[in-house]
Structures are given as C-alpha cells and as structure tokens.
C-alpha cells in the first residue's frame, strides 16, 4: 500500500541520537556523529577510528545528496570495521540509489550482527512487502520492530497497512487502534475504513 513509508533511522557508530536529514518521499534519518577529526583521514588513526571517520563523511555526503560519495565512504567504513551501523547506513544509501536487493542484504547483515536494531527490521519489513511481495517476512520483521520499539506509532501503522492489504482486517484494526492511541492521527481514519470493510465483508 502506498501509505506505508520506509523508516531510515539508524544511528551511525558511536553517535548521539538521530537527526533527520531527508523527509520526502521517504523519511530518511541518520544520526549525526560527533566530529572526531577535523582533517582528512590520517594513516595514524586506528582502523576503528578510520572507520568512524569514513562513517561521518558518508553521513555528511548523504545529507548533501551526494549518494555516490556517501556510498564510497560507507563502503570504506565497512571494509575497515564491519559493524551493524555500517551495514545499516550502507543499506540506506543503496536503497536511495535504487539498489533494493543490495540494501536489503545489508539490513539483514546489520541484524545478524545486532538483532536489536528496530529500524533495520522496519526497513527490511517494508522492502519485503513493497518490493518483494513477501507479506510473511514483512510481518515477521515489523512485529519484531514493535517488540523493540513499542512506542513507535508509525511502525504499528505500517504493520496495520500490511494486515489490511492481506485481508487480515481484525489484526489491521487492532494495530490501527494501537497507532492511534500512540498519537498517530491518520491511523483513526484508516481504522474506520478497515472497520467498514470488515462490516461489509460480514454482510
């Protein structure tokens, strides 16, 4: 369903909480990192420090819309220190460049390193549904994301949309209601529509 939105919001390594860099058509979020080094990457740095600096440069480039340069920086970061956040941000960049399969692969790798990344579950789930037409995998990922981030109304809304699209109206209504209770206004309209569909179906 077109109402489902991708959530790109994973922090970079050793970063403060997230800051929005893009808004439409996808809400893309990456955490800004602390500026570790003011100069170009120095050979005197440890591999981990170099990886963090490449990550910071990638986030800076992506915030300016320089996707090819961002991908190059993220790839260098991964080569030096393959972290969950590195795979996550590489996936964000690849998806933005239209490489859906590679993006999904990086999000799955991020989750293999750190299964607690709710945002990676959200992105993987939404791609499984919208691009792969695999509702079961999408539902599995979004349910896990809700376990990890139970106060995120948008994730519950996305899961409700998938339930509605797969004619699981009872579950859709429950999830729309939950999203609405968390303050997502549009969920109320979708819930009313799903209730109407269910009533029509039962006649």
XYZ file of C-alpha atoms in Angstrom:
203
model
C 0.000 0.000 0.000
C 1.230 3.457 -0.838
C 0.533 4.630 2.711
C 3.426 2.572 4.051
C 6.555 4.629 4.471
C 10.097 3.442 4.806
C 11.817 4.347 8.017
C 15.509 5.067 7.684
C 16.669 5.931 11.136
C 19.654 4.025 12.395
C 22.413 5.752 14.277
C 25.935 5.667 12.974
C 28.554 4.068 15.170
C 29.258 5.839 18.454
C 26.756 8.548 17.580
C 24.303 10.673 19.531
C 20.615 10.113 18.769
C 19.298 10.663 15.318
C 18.759 13.794 13.297
C 16.504 13.951 10.256
C 18.314 14.533 7.012
C 15.652 13.819 4.396
C 11.882 13.923 4.698
C 10.039 13.096 1.451
C 9.231 10.773 -0.242
C 10.898 8.624 2.413
C 11.656 9.685 5.945
C 15.388 9.177 5.941
C 17.149 9.585 9.244
C 20.760 9.122 10.150
C 22.316 10.119 13.420
C 24.871 12.824 13.181
C 28.199 11.672 14.565
C 30.471 13.673 16.753
C 33.158 15.197 14.581
C 36.071 13.032 15.635
C 38.685 14.610 13.370
C 38.699 17.978 11.654
C 41.153 16.980 8.929
C 41.161 14.298 6.254
C 41.568 10.683 7.314
C 45.018 10.151 8.792
C 47.046 6.980 8.415
C 47.996 7.386 12.083
C 44.448 6.512 13.130
C 43.464 3.039 14.234
C 41.252 1.094 11.783
C 38.281 1.677 14.090
C 38.931 5.428 14.151
C 39.306 5.493 10.371
C 36.039 3.572 10.029
C 34.249 6.104 12.238
C 35.636 8.982 10.200
C 34.538 7.351 6.933
C 31.099 6.883 8.519
C 30.944 10.563 9.460
C 31.986 11.587 5.959
C 29.342 9.293 4.472
C 26.619 10.866 6.612
C 27.809 14.343 5.644
C 27.768 13.430 1.935
C 24.339 11.824 2.177
C 22.895 14.859 3.929
C 24.042 16.896 0.917
C 22.547 14.421 -1.543
C 25.920 13.120 -2.759
C 24.895 9.469 -2.767
C 27.817 8.044 -4.763
C 30.328 9.714 -2.455
C 28.338 8.624 0.596
C 28.298 5.020 -0.609
C 32.047 5.144 -1.164
C 32.607 6.393 2.394
C 30.226 3.853 3.934
C 31.892 1.035 1.968
C 35.335 2.117 3.215
C 33.985 2.182 6.769
C 32.651 -1.355 6.415
C 35.922 -2.622 4.956
C 37.796 -1.287 7.982
C 35.279 -2.251 10.657
C 32.146 -4.203 9.630
C 29.572 -3.013 12.162
C 25.793 -3.273 12.278
C 25.502 0.502 11.910
C 27.858 0.456 8.940
C 25.715 -2.146 7.186
C 22.578 -0.205 8.094
C 23.820 3.077 6.625
C 25.183 1.308 3.545
C 21.691 -0.119 3.072
C 20.107 3.324 3.361
C 22.429 4.675 0.695
C 21.967 1.711 -1.638
C 18.184 1.900 -1.322
C 18.286 5.604 -2.128
C 20.288 4.722 -5.253
C 17.653 2.164 -6.273
C 19.644 -0.959 -5.349
C 16.883 -2.613 -3.350
C 18.329 -6.138 -3.220
C 21.732 -4.946 -2.021
C 20.104 -2.636 0.514
C 18.054 -5.496 1.926
C 21.165 -7.675 2.108
C 22.948 -5.011 4.177
C 19.976 -4.608 6.532
C 19.870 -8.373 7.047
C 23.619 -8.318 7.769
C 23.091 -5.482 10.240
C 20.503 -7.620 12.023
C 22.788 -10.656 12.052
C 25.306 -8.528 13.987
C 22.780 -6.676 16.152
C 19.234 -8.131 16.157
C 18.052 -5.263 18.379
C 18.074 -2.665 15.569
C 14.373 -1.852 15.303
C 14.920 0.459 12.325
C 16.674 -2.266 10.326
C 13.687 -4.543 10.983
C 11.344 -1.766 9.782
C 13.257 -1.162 6.560
C 13.637 -4.865 5.824
C 9.957 -5.480 6.558
C 8.737 -2.666 4.362
C 11.006 -3.711 1.481
C 9.868 -7.331 1.792
C 6.286 -6.145 1.448
C 6.562 -3.353 -1.117
C 9.327 -4.729 -3.321
C 9.426 -8.463 -2.694
C 5.680 -9.036 -2.205
C 6.567 -11.262 0.756
C 3.980 -10.371 3.383
C 5.024 -13.113 5.819
C 8.614 -11.845 6.034
C 7.363 -8.268 6.250
C 5.041 -9.079 9.147
C 7.785 -11.012 10.957
C 10.199 -8.063 10.747
C 7.641 -5.434 11.744
C 6.408 -7.472 14.704
C 9.994 -7.727 15.916
C 10.433 -3.965 15.405
C 7.361 -3.333 17.564
C 8.782 -5.573 20.306
C 11.944 -3.465 20.232
C 10.246 -0.075 19.839
C 6.700 -0.419 21.247
C 6.017 3.335 21.409
C 6.653 3.977 17.696
C 3.199 4.547 16.227
C 4.469 4.609 12.634
C 5.752 1.038 12.866
C 2.385 -0.126 14.176
C 0.687 1.793 11.381
C 2.886 0.094 8.773
C 2.046 -3.331 10.172
C -1.659 -2.436 10.168
C -1.427 -1.463 6.491
C 0.115 -4.826 5.650
C -2.561 -6.677 7.601
C -5.238 -4.703 5.770
C -3.626 -5.316 2.374
C -3.577 -9.058 3.088
C -7.225 -9.038 4.250
C -6.375 -9.671 7.906
C -8.810 -6.976 8.942
C -9.184 -7.894 12.600
C -5.432 -7.543 13.131
C -5.335 -4.409 10.992
C -7.982 -2.748 13.170
C -6.091 -3.661 16.344
C -2.849 -2.197 15.022
C -4.510 0.972 13.663
C -6.141 1.425 17.066
C -2.804 0.961 18.810
C -1.131 3.502 16.497
C -3.972 5.968 17.094
C -3.642 5.565 20.872
C 0.024 6.459 20.491
C -0.988 9.721 18.827
C -0.905 8.978 15.085
C -3.984 10.843 13.853
C -4.145 9.316 10.360
C -4.490 5.872 11.946
C -8.008 6.806 13.097
C -9.208 7.295 9.526
C -7.593 4.065 8.362
C -9.121 2.215 11.315
C -12.620 3.488 10.447
C -12.135 2.365 6.846
C -10.946 -1.071 7.962
C -13.940 -1.420 10.305
C -16.264 -0.505 7.422
C -14.575 -3.110 5.221
C -14.979 -5.746 7.911
C -18.658 -4.918 8.388
C -19.266 -5.038 4.641
C -17.468 -8.372 4.457
C -19.668 -9.861 7.184
C -22.937 -8.893 5.467
